[in-house]
PDB file of C-alpha atoms and ligand atoms in Angstrom:
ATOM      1  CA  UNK A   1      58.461 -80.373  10.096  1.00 42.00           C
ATOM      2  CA  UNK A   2      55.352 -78.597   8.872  1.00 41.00           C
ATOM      3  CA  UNK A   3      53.315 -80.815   8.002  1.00 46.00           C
ATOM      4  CA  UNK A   4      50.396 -80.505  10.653  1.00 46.00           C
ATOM      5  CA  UNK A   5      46.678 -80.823   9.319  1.00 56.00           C
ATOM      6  CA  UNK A   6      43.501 -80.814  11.360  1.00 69.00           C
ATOM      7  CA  UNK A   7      40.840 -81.268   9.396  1.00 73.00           C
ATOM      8  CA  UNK A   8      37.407 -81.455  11.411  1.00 75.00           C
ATOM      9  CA  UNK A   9      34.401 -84.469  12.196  1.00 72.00           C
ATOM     10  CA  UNK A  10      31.826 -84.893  14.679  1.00 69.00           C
ATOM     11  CA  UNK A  11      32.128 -87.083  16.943  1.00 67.00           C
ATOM     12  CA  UNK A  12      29.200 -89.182  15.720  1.00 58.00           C
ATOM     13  CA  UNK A  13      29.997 -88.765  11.882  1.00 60.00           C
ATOM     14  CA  UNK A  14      31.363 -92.267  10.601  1.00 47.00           C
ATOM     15  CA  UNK A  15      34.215 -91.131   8.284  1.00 52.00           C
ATOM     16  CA  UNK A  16      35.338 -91.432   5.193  1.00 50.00           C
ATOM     17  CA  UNK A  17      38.904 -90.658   6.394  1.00 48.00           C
ATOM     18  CA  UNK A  18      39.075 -93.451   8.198  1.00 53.00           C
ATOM     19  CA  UNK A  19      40.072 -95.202   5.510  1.00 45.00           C
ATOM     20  CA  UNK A  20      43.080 -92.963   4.756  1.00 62.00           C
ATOM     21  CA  UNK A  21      44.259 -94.147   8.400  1.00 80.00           C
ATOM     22  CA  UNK A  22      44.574 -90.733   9.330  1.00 94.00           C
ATOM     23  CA  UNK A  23      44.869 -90.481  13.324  1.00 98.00           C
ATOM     24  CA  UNK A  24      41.698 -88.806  15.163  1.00 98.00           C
ATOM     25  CA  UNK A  25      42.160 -86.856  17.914  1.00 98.00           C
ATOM     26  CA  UNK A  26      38.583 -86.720  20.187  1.00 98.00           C
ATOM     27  CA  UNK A  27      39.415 -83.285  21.911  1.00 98.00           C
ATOM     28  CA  UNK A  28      37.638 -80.276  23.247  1.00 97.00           C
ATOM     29  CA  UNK A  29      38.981 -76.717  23.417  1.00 97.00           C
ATOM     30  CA  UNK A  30      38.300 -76.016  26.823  1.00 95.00           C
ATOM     31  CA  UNK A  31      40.600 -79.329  28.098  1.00 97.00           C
ATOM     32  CA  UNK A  32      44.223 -78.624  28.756  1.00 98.00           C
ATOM     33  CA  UNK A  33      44.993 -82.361  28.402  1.00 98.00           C
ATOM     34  CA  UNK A  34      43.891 -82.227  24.619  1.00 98.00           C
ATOM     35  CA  UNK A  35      45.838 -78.989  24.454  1.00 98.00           C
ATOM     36  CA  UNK A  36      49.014 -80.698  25.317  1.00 98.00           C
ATOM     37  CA  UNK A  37      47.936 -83.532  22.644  1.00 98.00           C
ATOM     38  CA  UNK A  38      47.255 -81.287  19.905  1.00 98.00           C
ATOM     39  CA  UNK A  39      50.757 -79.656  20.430  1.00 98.00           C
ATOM     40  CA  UNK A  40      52.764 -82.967  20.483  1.00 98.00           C
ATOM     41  CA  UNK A  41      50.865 -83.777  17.013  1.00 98.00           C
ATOM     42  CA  UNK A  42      51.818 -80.724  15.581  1.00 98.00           C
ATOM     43  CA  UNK A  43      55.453 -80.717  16.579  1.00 98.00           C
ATOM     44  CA  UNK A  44      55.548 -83.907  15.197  1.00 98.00           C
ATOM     45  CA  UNK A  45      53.841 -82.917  11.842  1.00 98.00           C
ATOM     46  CA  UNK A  46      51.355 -86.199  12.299  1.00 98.00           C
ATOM     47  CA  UNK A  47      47.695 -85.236  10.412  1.00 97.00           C
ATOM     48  CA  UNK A  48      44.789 -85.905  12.125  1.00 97.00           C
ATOM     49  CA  UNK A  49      41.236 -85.242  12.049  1.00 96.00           C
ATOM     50  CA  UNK A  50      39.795 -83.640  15.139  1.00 95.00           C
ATOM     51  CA  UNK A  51      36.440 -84.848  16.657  1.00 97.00           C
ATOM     52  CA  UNK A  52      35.435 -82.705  18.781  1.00 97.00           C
ATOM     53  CA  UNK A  53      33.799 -83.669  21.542  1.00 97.00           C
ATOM     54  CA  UNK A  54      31.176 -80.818  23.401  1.00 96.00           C
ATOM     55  CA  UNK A  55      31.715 -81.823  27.176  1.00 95.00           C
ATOM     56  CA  UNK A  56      28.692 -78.732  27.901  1.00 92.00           C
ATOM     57  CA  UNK A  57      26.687 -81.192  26.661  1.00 95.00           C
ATOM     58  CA  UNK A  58      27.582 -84.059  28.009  1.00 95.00           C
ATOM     59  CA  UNK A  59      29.118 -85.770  24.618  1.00 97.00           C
ATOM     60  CA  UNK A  60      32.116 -87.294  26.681  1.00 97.00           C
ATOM     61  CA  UNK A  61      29.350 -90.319  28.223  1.00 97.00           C
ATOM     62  CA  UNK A  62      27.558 -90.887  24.594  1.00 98.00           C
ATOM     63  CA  UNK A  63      28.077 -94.349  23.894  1.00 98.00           C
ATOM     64  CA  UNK A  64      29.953 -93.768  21.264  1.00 97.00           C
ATOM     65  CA  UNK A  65      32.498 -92.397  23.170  1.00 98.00           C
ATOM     66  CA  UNK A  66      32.622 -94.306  26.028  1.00 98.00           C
ATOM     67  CA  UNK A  67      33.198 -96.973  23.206  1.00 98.00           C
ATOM     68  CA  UNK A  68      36.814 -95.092  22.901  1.00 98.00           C
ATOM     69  CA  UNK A  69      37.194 -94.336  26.134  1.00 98.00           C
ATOM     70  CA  UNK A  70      35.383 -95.508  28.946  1.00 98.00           C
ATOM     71  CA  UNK A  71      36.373 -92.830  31.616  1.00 97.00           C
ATOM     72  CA  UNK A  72      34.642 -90.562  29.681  1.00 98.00           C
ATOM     73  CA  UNK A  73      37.280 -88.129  29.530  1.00 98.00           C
ATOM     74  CA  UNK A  74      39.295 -86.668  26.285  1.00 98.00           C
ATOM     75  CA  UNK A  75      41.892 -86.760  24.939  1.00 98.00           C
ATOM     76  CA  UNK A  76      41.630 -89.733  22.995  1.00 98.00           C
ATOM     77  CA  UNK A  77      43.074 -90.847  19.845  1.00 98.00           C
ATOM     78  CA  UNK A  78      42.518 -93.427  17.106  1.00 98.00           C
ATOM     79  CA  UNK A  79      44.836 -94.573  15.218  1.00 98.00           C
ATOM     80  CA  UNK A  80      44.482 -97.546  13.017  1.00 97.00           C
ATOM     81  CA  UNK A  81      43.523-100.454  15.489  1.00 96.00           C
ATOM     82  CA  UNK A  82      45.193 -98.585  18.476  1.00 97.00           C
ATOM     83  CA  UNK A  83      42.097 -96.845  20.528  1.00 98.00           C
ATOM     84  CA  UNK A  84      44.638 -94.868  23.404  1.00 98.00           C
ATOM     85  CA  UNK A  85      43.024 -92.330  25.621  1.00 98.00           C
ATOM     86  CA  UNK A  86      45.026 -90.399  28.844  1.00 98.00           C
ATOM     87  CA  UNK A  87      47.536 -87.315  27.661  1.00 98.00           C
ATOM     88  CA  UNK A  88      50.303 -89.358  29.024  1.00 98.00           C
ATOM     89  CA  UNK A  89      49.633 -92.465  28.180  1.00 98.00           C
ATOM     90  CA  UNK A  90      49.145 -90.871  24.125  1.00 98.00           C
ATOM     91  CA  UNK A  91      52.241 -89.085  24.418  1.00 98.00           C
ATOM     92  CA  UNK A  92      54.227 -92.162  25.280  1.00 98.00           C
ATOM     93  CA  UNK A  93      52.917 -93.808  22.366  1.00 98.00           C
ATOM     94  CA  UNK A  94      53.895 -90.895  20.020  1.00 98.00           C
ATOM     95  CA  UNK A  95      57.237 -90.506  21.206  1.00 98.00           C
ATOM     96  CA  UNK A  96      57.862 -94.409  20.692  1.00 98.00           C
ATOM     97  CA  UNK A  97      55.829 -93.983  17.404  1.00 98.00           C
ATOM     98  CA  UNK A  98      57.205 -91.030  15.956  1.00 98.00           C
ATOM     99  CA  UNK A  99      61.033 -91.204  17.607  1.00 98.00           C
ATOM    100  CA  UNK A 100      62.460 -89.141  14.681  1.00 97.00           C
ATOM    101  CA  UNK A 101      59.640 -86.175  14.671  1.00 98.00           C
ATOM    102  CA  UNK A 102      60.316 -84.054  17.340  1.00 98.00           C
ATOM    103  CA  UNK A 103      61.578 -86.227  20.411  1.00 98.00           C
ATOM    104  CA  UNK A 104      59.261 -85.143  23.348  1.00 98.00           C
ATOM    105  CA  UNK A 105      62.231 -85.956  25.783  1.00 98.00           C
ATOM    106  CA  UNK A 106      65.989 -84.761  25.791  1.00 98.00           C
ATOM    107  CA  UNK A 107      68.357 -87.373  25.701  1.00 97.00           C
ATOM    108  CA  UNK A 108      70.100 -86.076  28.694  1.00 97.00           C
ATOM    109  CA  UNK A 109      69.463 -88.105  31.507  1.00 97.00           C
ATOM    110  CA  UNK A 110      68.837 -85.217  34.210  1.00 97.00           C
ATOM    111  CA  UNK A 111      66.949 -82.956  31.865  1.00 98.00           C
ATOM    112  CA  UNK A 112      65.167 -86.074  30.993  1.00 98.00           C
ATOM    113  CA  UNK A 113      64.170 -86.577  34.851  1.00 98.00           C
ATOM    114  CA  UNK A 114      63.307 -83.320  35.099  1.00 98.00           C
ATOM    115  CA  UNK A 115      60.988 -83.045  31.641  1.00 98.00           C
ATOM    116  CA  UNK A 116      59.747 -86.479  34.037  1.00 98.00           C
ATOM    117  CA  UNK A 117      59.203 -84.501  36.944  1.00 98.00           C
ATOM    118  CA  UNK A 118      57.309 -80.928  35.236  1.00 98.00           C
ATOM    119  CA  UNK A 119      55.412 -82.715  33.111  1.00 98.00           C
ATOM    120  CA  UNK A 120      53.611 -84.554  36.118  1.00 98.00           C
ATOM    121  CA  UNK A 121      53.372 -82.074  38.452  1.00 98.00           C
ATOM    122  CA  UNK A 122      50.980 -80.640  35.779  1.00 98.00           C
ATOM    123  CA  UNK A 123      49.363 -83.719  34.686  1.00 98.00           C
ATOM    124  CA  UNK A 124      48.880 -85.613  37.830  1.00 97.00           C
ATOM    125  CA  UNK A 125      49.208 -82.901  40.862  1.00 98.00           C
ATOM    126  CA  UNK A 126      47.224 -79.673  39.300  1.00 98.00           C
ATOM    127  CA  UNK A 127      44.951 -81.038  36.437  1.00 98.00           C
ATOM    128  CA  UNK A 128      43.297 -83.670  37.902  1.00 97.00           C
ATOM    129  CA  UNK A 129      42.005 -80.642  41.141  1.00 97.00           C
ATOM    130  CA  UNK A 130      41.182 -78.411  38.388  1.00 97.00           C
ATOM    131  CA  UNK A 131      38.452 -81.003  36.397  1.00 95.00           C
ATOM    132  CA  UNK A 132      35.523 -79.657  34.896  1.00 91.00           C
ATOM    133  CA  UNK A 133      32.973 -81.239  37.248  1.00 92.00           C
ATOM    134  CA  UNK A 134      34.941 -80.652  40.340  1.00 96.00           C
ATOM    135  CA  UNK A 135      34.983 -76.935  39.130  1.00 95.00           C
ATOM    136  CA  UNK A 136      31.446 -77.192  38.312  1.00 94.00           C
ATOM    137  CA  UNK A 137      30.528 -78.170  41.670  1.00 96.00           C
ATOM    138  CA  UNK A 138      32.380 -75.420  43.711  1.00 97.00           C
ATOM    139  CA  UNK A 139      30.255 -73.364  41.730  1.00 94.00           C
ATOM    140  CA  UNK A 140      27.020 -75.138  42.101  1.00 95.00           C
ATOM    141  CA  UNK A 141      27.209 -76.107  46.128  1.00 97.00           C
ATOM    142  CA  UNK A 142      30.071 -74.039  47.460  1.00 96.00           C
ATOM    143  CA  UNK A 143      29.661 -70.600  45.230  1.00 94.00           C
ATOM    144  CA  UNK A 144      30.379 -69.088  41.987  1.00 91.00           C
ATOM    145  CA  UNK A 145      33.423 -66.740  44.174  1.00 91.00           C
ATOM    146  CA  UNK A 146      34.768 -69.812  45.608  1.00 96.00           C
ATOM    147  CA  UNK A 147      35.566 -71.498  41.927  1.00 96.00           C
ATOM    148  CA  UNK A 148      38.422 -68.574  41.485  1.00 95.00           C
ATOM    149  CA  UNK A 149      39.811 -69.333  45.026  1.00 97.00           C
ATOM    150  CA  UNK A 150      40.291 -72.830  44.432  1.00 97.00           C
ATOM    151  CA  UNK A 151      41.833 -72.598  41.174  1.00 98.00           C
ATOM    152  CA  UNK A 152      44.044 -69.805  41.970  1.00 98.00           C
ATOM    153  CA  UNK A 153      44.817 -71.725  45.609  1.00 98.00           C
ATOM    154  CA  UNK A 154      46.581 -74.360  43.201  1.00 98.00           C
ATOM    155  CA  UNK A 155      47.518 -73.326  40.434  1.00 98.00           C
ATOM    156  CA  UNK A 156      49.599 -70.739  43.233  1.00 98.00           C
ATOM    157  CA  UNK A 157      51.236 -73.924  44.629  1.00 98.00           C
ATOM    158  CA  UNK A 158      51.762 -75.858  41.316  1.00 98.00           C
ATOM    159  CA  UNK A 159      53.690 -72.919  39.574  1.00 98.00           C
ATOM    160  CA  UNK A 160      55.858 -71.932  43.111  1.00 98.00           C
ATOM    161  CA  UNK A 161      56.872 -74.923  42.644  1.00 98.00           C
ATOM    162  CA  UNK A 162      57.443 -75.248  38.959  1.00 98.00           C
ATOM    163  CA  UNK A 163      59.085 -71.999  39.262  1.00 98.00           C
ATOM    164  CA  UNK A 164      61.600 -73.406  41.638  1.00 98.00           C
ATOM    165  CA  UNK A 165      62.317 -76.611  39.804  1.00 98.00           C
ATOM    166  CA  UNK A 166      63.040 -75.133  36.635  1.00 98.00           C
ATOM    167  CA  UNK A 167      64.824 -71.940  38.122  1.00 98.00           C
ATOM    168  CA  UNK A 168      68.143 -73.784  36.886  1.00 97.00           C
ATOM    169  CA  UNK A 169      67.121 -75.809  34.163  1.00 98.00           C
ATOM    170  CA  UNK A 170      64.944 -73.246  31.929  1.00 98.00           C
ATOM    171  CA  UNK A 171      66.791 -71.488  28.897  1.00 98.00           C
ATOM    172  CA  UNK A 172      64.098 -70.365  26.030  1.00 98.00           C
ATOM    173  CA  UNK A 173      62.000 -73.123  26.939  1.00 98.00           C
ATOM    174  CA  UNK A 174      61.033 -74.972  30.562  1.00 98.00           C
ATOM    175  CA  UNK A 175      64.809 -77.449  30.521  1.00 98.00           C
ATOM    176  CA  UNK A 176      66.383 -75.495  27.917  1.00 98.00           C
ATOM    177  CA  UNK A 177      66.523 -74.137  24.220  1.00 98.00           C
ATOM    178  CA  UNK A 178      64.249 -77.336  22.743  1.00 98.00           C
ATOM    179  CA  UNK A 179      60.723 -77.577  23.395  1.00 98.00           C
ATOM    180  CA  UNK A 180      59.911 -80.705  25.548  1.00 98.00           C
ATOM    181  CA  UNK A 181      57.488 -82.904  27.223  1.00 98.00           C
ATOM    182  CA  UNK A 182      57.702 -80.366  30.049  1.00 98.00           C
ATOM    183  CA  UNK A 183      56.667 -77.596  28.021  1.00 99.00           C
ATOM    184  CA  UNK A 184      54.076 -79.479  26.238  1.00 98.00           C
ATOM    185  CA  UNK A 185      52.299 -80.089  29.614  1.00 98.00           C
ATOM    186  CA  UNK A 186      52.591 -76.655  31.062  1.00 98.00           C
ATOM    187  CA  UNK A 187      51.924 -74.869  27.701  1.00 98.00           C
ATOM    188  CA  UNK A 188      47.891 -75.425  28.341  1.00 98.00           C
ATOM    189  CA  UNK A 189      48.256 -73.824  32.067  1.00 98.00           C
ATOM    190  CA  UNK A 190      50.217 -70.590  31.092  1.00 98.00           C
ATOM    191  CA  UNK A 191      48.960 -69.460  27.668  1.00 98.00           C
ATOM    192  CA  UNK A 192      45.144 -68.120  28.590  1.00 96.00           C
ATOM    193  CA  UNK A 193      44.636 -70.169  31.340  1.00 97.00           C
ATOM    194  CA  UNK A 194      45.575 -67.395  33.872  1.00 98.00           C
ATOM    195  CA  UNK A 195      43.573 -64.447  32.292  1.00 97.00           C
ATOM    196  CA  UNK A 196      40.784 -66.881  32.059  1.00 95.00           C
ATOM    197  CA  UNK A 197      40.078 -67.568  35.473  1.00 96.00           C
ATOM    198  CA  UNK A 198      41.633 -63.950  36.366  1.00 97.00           C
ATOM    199  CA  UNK A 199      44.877 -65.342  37.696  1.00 98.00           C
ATOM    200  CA  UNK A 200      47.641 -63.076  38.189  1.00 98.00           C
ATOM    201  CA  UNK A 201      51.347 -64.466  36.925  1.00 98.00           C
ATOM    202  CA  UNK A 202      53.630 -61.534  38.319  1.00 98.00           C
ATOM    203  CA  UNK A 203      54.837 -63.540  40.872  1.00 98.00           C
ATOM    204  CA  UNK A 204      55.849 -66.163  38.172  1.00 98.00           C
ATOM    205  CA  UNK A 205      58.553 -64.589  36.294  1.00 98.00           C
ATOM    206  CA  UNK A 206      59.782 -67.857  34.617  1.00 98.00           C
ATOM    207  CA  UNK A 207      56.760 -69.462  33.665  1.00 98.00           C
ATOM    208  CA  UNK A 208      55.096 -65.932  32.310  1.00 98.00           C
ATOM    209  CA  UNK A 209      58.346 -65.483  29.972  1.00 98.00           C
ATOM    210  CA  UNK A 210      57.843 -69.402  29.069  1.00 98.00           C
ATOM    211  CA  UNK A 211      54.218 -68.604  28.065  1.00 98.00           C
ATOM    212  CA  UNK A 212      55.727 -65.766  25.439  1.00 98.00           C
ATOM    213  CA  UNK A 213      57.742 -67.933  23.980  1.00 98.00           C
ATOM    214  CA  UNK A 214      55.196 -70.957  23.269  1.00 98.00           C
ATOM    215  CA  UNK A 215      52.903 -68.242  21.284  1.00 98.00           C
ATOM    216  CA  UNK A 216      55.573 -67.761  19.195  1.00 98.00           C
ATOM    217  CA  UNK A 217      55.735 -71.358  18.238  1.00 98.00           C
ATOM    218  CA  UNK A 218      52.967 -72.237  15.360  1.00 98.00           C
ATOM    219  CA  UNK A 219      52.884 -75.791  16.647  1.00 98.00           C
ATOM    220  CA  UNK A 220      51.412 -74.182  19.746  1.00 98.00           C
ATOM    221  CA  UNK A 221      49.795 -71.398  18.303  1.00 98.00           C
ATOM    222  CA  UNK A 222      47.451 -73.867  16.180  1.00 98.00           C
ATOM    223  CA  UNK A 223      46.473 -75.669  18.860  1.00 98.00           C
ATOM    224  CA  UNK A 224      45.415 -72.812  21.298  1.00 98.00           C
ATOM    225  CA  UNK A 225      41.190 -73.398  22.861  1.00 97.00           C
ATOM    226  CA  UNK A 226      40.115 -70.166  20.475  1.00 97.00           C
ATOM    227  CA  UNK A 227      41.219 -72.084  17.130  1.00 97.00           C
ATOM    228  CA  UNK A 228      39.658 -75.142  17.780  1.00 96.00           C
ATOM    229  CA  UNK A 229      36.617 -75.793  15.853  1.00 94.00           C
ATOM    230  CA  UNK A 230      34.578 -76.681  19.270  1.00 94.00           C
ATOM    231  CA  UNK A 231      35.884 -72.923  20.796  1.00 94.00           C
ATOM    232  CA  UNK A 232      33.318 -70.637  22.017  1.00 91.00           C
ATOM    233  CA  UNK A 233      33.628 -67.897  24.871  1.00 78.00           C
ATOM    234  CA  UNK A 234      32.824 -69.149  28.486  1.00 70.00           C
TER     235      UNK A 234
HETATM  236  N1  GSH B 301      44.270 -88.042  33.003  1.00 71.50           N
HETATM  237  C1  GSH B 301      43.486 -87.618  31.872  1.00 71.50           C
HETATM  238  C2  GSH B 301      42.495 -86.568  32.319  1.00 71.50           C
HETATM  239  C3  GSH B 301      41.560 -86.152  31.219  1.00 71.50           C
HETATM  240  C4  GSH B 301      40.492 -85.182  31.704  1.00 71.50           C
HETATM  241  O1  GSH B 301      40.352 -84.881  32.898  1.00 71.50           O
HETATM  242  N2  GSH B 301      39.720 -84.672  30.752  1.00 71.50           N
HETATM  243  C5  GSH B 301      38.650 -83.764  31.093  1.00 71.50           C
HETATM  244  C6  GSH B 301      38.796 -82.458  30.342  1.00 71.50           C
HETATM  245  S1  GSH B 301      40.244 -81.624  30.868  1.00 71.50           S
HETATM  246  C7  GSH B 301      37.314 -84.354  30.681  1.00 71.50           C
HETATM  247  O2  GSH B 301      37.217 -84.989  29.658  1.00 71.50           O
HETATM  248  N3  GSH B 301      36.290 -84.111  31.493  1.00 71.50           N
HETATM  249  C8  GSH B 301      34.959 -84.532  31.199  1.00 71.50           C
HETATM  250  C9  GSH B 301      34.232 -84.852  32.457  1.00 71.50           C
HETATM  251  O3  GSH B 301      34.864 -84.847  33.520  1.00 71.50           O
HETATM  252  O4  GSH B 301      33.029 -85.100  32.375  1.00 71.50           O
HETATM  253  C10 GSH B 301      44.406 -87.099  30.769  1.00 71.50           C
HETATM  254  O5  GSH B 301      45.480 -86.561  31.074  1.00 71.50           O
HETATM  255  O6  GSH B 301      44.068 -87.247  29.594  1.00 71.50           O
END
């Protein structure tokens, strides 16, 4: 299904497109968790309009925002009368929305478990260490080095062990030839991630080989940080 469309609105423009009852997706480039949302929309060919929302300057605690959600974090979507924010919790409602477009799960029941499993190791063990202001306060009060240790501490320990889960699960993709929840959550942490904070992946055979084959995938290619229309170069 191809029929993905992001087109683009501030987060404080009142839209005309509302009224079409297109879904918007409040996202910023630089937040894996809106990565992962922006590829689950595109696999399942639902159009949107993206709002971005510039976290550098604080955007995420406008009132507006905190209107939509009031942790103050994105993603969050829109959609009709349905105001949803938390990856998870937005993917769940997709899935059950959208059944037919691009299951996010296997019907299996143990790849299931393990798409279960992957998908919140990233979400819940390594993403929630690896926050913007936790990062920005290593480098503020600890020092600009020690940002680089801490990331590459976990991200070390997140991806042994995703390395080892999927060892005997992983075809093309994390649990096999289809593209799953698993993959939608890890997709953020191995396509730039690593070169961004100067990571190095040799020891992670699997999950480097994974990362080829999600650029391959336009669903994932058009959501990547550097074609968002918030992008810019850290
Ligand atoms: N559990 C949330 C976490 C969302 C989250 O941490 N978002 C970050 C960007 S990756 C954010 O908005 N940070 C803004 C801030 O902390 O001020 C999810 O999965 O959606």
């Amino acid at each position: 299904m191809e029929k993905r469309k992001c087109s683009v609105h501030g987060i404080m423009a009142i839209n005309a497109h509302e009224s079409l009852n297109k879904l918007q997706l409040y996202s910023s480039f630089i937040s894996p968790p809106s990565f992962s949302v922006r590829i689950a929309l595109n696999l399942k060919g639902i159009e949107y309009d993206c709002k971005p929302v510039y976290l550098f300057k604080g955007e995420q605690f406008l009132p507006e925002f905190l209107k939509i959600n009031p942790m103050g974090y994105v993603p969050a979507i829109v959609d009709g009368d349905i105001v949803l924010a938390d990856s998870s919790g937005i993917m769940w409602y997709l899935d059950e929305k959208y059944p037919d477009q691009h299951p996010l799960l296997p019907t299996e029941f143990k790849k299931k478990a393990i798409n279960y499993q992957a998908a919140h190791v990233v979400s819940s063990s390594l993403q929630p260490i690896l926050r913007m202001p936790i990062l920005m306060y290593i480098e503020k009060h600890v020092g600009v080095d020690q940002k680089n240790s801490w990331i590459h501490k976990h991200l070390e320990k997140c991806f042994t062990a995703l390395e080892d889960l999927l060892k005997d699960h992983a075809g093309k993709y994390a649990t096999g030839d289809e593209l799953f929840l698993a993959d939608v959550f890890l997709a953020p942490y191995v396509i730039g991630y690593p070169e961004r904070y100067n990571f190095d992946m040799t020891g992670f055979p699997l999950l480097s080989k994974l990362g080829e084959e999600y650029l391959k995938i336009e669903a994932i290619q058009d959501a990547i940080p550097e074609k968002q229309p918030d992008f810019s170069k850290m």
